[in-house]
PDB file of N, CA and C in Angstrom:
ATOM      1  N   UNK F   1     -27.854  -9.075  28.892  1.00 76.00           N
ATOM      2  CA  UNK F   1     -26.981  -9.570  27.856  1.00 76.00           C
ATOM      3  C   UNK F   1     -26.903 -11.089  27.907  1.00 76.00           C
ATOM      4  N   UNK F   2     -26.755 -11.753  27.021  1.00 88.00           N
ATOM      5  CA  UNK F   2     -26.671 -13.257  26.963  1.00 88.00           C
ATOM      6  C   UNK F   2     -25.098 -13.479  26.684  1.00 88.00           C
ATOM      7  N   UNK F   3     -24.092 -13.064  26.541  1.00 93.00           N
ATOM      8  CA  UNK F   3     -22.872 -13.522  26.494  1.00 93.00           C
ATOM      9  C   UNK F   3     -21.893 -11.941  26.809  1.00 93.00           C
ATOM     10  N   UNK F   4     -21.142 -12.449  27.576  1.00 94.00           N
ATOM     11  CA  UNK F   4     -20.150 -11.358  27.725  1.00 94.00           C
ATOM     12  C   UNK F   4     -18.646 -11.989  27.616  1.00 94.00           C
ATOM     13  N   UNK F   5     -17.844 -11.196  26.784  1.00 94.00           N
ATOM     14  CA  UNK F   5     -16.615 -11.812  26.221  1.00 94.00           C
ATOM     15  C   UNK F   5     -15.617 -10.972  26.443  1.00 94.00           C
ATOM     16  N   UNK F   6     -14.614 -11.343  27.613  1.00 94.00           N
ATOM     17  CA  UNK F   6     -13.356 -10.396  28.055  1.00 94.00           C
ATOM     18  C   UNK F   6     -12.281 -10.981  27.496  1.00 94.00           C
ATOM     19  N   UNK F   7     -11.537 -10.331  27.632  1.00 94.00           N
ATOM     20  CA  UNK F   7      -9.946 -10.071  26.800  1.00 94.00           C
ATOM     21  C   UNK F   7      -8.553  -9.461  27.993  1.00 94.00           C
ATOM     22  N   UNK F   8      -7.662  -9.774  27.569  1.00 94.00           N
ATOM     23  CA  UNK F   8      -6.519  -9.169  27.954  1.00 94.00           C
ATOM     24  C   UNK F   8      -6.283  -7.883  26.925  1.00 94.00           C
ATOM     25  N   UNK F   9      -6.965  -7.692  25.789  1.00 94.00           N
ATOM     26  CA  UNK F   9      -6.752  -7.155  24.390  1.00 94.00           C
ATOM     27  C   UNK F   9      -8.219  -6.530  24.138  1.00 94.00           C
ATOM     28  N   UNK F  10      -7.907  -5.185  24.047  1.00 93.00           N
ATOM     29  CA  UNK F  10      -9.133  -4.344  23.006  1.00 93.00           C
ATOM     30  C   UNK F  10      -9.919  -5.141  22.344  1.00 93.00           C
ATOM     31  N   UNK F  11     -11.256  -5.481  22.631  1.00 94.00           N
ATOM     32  CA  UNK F  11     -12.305  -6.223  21.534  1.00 94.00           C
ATOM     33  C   UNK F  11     -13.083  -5.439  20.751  1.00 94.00           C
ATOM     34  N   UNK F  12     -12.935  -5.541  19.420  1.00 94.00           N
ATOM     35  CA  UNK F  12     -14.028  -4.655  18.307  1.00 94.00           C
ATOM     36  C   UNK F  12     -15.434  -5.283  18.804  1.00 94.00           C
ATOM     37  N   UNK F  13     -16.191  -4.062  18.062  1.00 95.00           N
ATOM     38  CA  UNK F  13     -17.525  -3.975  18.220  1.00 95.00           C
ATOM     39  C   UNK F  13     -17.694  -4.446  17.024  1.00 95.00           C
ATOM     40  N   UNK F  14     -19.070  -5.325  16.768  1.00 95.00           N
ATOM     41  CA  UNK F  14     -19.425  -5.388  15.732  1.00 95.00           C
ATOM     42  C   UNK F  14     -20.811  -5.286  15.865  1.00 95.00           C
ATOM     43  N   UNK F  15     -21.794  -4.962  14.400  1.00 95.00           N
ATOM     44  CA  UNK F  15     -23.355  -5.340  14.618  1.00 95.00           C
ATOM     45  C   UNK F  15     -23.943  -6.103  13.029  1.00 95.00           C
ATOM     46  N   UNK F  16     -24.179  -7.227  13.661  1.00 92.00           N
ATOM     47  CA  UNK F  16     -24.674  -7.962  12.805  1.00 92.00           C
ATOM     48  C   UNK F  16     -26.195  -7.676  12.380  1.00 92.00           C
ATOM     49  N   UNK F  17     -27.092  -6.832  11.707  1.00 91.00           N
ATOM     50  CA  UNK F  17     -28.226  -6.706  12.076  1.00 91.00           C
ATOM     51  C   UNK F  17     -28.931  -7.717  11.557  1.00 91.00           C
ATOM     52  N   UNK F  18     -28.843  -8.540  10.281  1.00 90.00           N
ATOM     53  CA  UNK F  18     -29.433  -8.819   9.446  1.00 90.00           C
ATOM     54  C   UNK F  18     -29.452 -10.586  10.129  1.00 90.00           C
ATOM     55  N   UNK F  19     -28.399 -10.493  11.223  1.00 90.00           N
ATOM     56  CA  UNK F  19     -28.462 -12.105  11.932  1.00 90.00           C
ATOM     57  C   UNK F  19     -29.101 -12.128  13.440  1.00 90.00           C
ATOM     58  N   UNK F  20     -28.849 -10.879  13.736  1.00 91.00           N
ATOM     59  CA  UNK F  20     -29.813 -10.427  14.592  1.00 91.00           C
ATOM     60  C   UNK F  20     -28.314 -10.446  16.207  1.00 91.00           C
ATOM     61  N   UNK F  21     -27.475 -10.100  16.051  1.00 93.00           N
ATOM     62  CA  UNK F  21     -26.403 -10.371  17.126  1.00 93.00           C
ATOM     63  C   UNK F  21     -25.410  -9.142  17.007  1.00 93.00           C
ATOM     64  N   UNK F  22     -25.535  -8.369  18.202  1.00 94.00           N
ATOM     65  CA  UNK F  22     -25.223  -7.210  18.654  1.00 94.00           C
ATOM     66  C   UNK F  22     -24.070  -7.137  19.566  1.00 94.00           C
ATOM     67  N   UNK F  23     -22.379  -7.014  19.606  1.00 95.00           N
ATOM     68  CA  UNK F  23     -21.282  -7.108  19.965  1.00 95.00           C
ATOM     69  C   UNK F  23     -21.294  -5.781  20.437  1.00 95.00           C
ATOM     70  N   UNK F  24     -20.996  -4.767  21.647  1.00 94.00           N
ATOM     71  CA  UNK F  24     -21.137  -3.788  22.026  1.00 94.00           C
ATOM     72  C   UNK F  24     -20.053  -3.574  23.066  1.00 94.00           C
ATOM     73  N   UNK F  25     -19.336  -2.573  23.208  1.00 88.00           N
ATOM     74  CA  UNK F  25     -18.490  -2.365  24.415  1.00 88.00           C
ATOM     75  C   UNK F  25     -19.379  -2.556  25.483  1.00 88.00           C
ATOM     76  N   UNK F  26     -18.585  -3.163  26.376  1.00 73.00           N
ATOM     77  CA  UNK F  26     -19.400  -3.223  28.070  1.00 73.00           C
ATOM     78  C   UNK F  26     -19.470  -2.470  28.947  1.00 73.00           C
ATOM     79  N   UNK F  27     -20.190  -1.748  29.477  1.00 66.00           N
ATOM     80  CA  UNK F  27     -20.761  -0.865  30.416  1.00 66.00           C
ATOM     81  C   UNK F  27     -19.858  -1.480  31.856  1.00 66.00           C
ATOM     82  N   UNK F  28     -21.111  -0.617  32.581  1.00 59.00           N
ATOM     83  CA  UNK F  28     -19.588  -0.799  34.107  1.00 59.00           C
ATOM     84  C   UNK F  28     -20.823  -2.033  34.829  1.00 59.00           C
ATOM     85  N   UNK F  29     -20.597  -2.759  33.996  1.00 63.00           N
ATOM     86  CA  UNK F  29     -20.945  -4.357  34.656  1.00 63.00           C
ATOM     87  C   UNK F  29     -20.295  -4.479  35.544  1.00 63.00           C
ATOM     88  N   UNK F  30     -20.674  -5.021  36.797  1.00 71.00           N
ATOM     89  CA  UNK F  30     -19.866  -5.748  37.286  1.00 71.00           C
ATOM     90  C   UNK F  30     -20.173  -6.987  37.824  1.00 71.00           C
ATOM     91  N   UNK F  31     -19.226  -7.517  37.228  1.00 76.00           N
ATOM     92  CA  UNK F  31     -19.498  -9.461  37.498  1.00 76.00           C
ATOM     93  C   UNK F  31     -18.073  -9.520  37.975  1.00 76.00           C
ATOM     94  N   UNK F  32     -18.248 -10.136  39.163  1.00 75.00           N
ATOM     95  CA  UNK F  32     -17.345 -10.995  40.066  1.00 75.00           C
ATOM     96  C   UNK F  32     -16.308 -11.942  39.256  1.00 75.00           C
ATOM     97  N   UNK F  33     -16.890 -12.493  38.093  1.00 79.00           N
ATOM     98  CA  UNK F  33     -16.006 -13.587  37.232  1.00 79.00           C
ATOM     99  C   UNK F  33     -15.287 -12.923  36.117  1.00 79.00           C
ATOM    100  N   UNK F  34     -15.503 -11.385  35.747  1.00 84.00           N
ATOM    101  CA  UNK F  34     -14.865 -10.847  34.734  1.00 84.00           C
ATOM    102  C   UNK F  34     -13.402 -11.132  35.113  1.00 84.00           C
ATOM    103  N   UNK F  35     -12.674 -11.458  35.127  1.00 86.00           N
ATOM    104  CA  UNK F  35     -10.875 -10.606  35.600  1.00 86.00           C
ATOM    105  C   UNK F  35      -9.853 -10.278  34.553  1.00 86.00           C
ATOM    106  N   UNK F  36     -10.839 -10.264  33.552  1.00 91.00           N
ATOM    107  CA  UNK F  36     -10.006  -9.642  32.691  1.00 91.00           C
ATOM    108  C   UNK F  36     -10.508  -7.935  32.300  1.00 91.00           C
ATOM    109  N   UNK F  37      -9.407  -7.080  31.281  1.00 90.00           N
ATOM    110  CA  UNK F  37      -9.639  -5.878  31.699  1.00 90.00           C
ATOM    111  C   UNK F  37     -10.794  -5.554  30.931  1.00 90.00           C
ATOM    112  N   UNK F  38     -10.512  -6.073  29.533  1.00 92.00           N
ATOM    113  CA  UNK F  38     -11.671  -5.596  28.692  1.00 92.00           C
ATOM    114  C   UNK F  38     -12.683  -6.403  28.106  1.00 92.00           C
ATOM    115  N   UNK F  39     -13.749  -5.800  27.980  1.00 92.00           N
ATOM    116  CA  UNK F  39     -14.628  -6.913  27.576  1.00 92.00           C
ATOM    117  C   UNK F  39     -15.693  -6.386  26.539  1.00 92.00           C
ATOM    118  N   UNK F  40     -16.761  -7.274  25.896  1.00 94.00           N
ATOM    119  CA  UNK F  40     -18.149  -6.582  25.174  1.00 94.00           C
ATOM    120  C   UNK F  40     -19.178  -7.510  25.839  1.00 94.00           C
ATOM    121  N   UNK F  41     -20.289  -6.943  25.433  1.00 94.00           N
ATOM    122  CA  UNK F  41     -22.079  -7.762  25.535  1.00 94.00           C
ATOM    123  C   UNK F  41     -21.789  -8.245  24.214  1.00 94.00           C
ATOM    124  N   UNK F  42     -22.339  -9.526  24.248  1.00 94.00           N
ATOM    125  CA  UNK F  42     -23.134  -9.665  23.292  1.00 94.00           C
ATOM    126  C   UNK F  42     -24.871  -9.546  23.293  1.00 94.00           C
ATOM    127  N   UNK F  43     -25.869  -9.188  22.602  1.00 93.00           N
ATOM    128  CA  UNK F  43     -26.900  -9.828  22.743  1.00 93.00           C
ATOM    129  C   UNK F  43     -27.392 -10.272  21.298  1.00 93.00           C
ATOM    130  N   UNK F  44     -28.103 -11.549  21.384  1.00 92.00           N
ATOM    131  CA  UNK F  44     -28.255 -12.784  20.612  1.00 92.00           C
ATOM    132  C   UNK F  44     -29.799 -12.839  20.320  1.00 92.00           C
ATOM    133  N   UNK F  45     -30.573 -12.245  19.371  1.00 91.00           N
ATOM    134  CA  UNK F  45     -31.997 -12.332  19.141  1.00 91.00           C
ATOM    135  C   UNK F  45     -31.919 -13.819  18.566  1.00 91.00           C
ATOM    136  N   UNK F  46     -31.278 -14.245  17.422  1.00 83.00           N
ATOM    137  CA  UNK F  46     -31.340 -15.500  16.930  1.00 83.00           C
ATOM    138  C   UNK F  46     -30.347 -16.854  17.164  1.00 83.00           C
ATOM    139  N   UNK F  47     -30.759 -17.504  18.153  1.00 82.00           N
ATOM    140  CA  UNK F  47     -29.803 -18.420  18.929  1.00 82.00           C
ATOM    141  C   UNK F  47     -28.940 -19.182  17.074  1.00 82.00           C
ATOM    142  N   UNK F  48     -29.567 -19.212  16.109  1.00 86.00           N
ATOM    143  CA  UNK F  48     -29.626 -20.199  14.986  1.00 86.00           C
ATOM    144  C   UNK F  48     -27.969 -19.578  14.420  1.00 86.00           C
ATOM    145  N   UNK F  49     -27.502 -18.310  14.670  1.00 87.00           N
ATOM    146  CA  UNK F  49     -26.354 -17.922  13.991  1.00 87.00           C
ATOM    147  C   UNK F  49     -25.234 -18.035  15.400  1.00 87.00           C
ATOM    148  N   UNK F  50     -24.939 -18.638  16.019  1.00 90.00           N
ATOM    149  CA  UNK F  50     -24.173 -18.832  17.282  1.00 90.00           C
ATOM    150  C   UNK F  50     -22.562 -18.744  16.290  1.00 90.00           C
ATOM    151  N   UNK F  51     -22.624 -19.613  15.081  1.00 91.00           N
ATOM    152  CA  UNK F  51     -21.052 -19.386  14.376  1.00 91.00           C
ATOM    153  C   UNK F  51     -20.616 -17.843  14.480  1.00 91.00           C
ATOM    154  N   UNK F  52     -21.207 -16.991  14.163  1.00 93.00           N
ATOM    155  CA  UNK F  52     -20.916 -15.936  13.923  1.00 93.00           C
ATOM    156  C   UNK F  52     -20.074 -15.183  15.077  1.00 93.00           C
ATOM    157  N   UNK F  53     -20.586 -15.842  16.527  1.00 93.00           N
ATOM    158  CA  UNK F  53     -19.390 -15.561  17.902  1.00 93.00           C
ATOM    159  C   UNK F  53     -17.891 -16.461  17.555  1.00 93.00           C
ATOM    160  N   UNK F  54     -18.025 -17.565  17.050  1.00 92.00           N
ATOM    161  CA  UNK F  54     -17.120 -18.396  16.858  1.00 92.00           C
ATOM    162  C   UNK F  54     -16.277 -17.698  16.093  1.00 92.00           C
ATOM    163  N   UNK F  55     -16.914 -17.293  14.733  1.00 93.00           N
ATOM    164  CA  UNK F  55     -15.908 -16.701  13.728  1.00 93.00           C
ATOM    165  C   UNK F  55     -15.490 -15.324  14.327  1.00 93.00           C
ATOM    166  N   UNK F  56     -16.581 -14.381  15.168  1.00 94.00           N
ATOM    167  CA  UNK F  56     -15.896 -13.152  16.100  1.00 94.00           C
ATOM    168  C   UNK F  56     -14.725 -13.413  16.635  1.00 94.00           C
ATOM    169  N   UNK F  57     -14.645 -14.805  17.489  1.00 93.00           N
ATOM    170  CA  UNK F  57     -13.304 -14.933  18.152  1.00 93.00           C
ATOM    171  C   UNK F  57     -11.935 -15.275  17.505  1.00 93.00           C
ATOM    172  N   UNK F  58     -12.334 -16.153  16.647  1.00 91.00           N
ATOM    173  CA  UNK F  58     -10.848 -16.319  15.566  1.00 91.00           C
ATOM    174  C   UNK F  58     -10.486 -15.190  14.750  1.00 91.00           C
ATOM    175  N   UNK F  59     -11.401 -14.716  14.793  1.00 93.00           N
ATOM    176  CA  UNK F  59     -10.602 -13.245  13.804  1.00 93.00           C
ATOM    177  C   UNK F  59     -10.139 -12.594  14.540  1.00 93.00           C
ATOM    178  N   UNK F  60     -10.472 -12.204  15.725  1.00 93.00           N
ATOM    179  CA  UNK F  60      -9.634 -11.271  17.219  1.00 93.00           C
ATOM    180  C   UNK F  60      -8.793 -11.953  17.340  1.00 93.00           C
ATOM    181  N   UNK F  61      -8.366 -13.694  17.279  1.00 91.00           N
ATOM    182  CA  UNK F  61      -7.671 -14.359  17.725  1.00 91.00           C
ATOM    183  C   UNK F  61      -5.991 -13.882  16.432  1.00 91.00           C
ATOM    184  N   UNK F  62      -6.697 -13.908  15.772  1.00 90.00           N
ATOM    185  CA  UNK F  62      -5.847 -13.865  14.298  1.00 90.00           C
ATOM    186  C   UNK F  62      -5.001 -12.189  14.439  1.00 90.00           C
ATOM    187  N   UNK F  63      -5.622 -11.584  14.977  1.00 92.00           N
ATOM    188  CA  UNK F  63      -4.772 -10.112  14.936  1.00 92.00           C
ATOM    189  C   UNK F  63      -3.408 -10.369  16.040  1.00 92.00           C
ATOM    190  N   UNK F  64      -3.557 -11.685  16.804  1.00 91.00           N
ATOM    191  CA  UNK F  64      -2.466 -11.058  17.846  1.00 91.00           C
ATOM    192  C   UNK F  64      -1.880 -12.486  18.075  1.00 91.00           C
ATOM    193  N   UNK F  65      -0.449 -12.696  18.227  1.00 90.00           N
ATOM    194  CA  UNK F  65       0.040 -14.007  18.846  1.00 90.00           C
ATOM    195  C   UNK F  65      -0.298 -14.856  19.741  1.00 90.00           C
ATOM    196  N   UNK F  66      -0.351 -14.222  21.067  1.00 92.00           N
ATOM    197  CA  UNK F  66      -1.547 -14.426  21.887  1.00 92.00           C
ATOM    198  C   UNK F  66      -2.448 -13.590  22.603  1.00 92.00           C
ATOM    199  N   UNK F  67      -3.466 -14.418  22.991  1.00 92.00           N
ATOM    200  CA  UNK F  67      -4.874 -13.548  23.671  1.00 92.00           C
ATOM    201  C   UNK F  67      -5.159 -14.982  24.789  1.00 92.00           C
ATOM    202  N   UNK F  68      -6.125 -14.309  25.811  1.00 94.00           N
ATOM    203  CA  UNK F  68      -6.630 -14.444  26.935  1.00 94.00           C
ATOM    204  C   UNK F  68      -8.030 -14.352  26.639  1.00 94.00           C
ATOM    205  N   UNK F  69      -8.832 -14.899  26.612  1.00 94.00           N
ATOM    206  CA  UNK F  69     -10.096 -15.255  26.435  1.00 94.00           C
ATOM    207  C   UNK F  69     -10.825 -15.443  27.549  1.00 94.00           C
ATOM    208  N   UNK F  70     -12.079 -15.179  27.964  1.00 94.00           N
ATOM    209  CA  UNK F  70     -12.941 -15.919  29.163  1.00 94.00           C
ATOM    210  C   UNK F  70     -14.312 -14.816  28.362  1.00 94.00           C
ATOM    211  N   UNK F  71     -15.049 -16.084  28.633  1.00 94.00           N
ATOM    212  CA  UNK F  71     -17.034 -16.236  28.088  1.00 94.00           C
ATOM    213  C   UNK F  71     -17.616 -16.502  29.103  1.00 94.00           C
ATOM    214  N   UNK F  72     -18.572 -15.490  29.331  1.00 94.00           N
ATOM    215  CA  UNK F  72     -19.519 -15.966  30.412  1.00 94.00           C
ATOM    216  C   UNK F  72     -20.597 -16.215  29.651  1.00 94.00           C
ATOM    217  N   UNK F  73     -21.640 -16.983  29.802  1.00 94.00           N
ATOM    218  CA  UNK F  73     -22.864 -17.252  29.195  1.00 94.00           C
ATOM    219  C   UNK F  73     -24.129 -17.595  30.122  1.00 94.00           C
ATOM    220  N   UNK F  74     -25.482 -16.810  29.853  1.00 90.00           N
ATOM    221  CA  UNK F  74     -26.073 -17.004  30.853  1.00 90.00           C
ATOM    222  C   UNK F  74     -26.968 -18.171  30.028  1.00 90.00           C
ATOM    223  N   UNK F  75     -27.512 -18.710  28.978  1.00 90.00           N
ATOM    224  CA  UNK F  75     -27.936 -19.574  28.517  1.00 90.00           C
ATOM    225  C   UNK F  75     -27.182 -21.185  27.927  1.00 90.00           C
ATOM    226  N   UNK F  76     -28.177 -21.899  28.793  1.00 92.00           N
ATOM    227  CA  UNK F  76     -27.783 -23.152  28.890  1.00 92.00           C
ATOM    228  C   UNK F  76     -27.355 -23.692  27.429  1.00 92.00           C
ATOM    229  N   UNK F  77     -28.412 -23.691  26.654  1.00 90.00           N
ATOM    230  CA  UNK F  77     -28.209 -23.619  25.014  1.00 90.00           C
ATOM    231  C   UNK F  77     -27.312 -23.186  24.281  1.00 90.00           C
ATOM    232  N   UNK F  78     -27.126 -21.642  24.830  1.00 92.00           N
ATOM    233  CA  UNK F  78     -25.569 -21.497  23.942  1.00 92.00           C
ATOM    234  C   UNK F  78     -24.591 -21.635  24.733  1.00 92.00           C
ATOM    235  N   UNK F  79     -24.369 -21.411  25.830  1.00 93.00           N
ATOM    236  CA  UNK F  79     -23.680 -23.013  26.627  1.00 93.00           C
ATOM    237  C   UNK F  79     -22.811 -23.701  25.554  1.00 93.00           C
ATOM    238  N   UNK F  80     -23.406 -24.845  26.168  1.00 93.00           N
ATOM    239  CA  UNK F  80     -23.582 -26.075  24.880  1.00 93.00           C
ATOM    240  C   UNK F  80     -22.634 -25.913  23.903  1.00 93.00           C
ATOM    241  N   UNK F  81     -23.595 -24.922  23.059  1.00 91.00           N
ATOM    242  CA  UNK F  81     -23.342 -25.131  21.952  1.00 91.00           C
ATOM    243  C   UNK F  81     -22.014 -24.474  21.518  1.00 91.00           C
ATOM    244  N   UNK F  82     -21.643 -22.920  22.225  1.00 92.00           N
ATOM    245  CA  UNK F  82     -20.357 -22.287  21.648  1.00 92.00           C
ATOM    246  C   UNK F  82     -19.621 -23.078  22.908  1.00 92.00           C
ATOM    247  N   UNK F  83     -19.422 -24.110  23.425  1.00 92.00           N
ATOM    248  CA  UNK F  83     -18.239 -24.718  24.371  1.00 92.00           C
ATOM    249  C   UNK F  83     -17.846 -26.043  23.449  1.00 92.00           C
ATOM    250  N   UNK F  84     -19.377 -26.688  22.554  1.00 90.00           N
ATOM    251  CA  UNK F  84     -18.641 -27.833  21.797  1.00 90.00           C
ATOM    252  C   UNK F  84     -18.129 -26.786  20.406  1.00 90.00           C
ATOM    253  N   UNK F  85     -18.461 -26.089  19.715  1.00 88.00           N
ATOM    254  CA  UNK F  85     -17.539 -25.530  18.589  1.00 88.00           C
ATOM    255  C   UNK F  85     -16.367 -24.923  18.884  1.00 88.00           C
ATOM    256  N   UNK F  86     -15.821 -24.385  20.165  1.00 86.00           N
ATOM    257  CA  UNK F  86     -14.744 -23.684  20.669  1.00 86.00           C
ATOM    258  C   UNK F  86     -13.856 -25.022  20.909  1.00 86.00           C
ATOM    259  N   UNK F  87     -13.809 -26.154  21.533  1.00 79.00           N
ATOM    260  CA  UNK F  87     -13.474 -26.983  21.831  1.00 79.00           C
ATOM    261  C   UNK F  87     -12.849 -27.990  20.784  1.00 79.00           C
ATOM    262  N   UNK F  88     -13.740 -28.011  19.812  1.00 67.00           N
ATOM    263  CA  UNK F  88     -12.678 -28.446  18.990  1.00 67.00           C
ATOM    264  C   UNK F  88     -12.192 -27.921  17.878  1.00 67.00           C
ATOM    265  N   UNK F  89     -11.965 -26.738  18.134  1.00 67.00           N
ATOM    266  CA  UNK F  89     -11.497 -25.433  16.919  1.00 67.00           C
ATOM    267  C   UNK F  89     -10.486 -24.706  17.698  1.00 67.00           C
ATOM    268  N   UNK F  90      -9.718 -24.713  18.411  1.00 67.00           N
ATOM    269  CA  UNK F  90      -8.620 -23.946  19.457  1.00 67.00           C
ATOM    270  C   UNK F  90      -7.461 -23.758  18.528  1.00 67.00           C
ATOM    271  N   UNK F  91      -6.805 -22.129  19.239  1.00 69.00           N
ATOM    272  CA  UNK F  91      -5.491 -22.288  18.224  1.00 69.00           C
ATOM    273  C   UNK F  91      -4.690 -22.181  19.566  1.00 69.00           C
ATOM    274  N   UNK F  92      -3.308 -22.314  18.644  1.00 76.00           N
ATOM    275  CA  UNK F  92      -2.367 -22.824  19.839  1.00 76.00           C
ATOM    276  C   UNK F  92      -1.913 -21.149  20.437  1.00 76.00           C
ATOM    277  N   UNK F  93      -1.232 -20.725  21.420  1.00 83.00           N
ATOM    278  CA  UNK F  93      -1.401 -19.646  21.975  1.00 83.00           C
ATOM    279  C   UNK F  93      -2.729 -18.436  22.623  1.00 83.00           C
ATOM    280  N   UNK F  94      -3.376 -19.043  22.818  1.00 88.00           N
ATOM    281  CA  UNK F  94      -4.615 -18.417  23.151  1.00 88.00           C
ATOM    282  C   UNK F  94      -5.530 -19.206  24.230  1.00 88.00           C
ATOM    283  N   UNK F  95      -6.103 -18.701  25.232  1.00 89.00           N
ATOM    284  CA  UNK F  95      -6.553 -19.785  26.059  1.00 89.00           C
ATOM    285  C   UNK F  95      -7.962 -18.861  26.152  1.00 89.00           C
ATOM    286  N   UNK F  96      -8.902 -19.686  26.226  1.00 91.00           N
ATOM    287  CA  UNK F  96     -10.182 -19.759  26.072  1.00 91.00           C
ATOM    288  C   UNK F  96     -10.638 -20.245  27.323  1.00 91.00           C
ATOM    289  N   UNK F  97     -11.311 -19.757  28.271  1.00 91.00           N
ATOM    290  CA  UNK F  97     -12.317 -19.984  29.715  1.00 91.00           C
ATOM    291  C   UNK F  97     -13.829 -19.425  29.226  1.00 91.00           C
ATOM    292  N   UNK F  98     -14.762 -20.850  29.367  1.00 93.00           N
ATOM    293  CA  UNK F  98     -15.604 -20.593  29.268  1.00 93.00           C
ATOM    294  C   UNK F  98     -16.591 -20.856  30.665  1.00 93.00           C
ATOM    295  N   UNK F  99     -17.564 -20.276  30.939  1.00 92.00           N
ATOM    296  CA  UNK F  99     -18.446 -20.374  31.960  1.00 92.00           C
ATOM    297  C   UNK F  99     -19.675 -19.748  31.885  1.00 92.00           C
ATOM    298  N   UNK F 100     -20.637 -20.284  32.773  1.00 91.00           N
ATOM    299  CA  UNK F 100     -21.711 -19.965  32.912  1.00 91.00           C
ATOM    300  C   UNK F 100     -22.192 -18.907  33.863  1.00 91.00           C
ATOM    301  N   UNK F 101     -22.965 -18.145  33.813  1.00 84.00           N
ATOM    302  CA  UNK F 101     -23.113 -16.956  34.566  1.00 84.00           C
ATOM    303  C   UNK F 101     -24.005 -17.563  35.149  1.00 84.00           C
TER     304      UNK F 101
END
């Protein structure tokens, strides 16, 4: 998986096919850095639609007052790139941890 995205809060599944980015409940991963309860995979065929995680998270963000966020990412690239669009797009009540796997 190239991004895994935990929650304090139930995360929907989604499947984007036509952008090529696959949101899936998470299996019994286990990563040392999860500590939150719930989480999904993402996997990412087309690095070029990365908004589409961005807009995933504000709409989860939007169902609830607050949420608990943490991103692991194993690519340097989207890295980067979803830490500078998260960064300056934050809403107030919600805290966002991002890291690298």
């Amino acid at each position: 998986m190239d991004i895994f995205i935990a929650s304090n809060r139930q995360l929907p599944i989604r499947y984007y096919v036509n952008e090529a980015i696959w949101i899936r409940r998470g299996g019994s991963t286990k990563l040392p850095e999860l500590t939150l309860p719930f989480f999904v995979e993402v996997e990412i065929k087309n690095r070029v639609n990365l908004q589409i995680i961005i807009e995933y998270i504000f709409e989860f963000q939007r169902q609830y007052k607050q949420t608990e966020i943490q991103i692991l990412i194993k690519d340097t690239y989207i890295l980067a790139n979803i830490q500078d669009m998260l960064t300056n797009n934050t809403l107030t009540n919600h805290t966002i941890t991002i890291q690298q796997v």
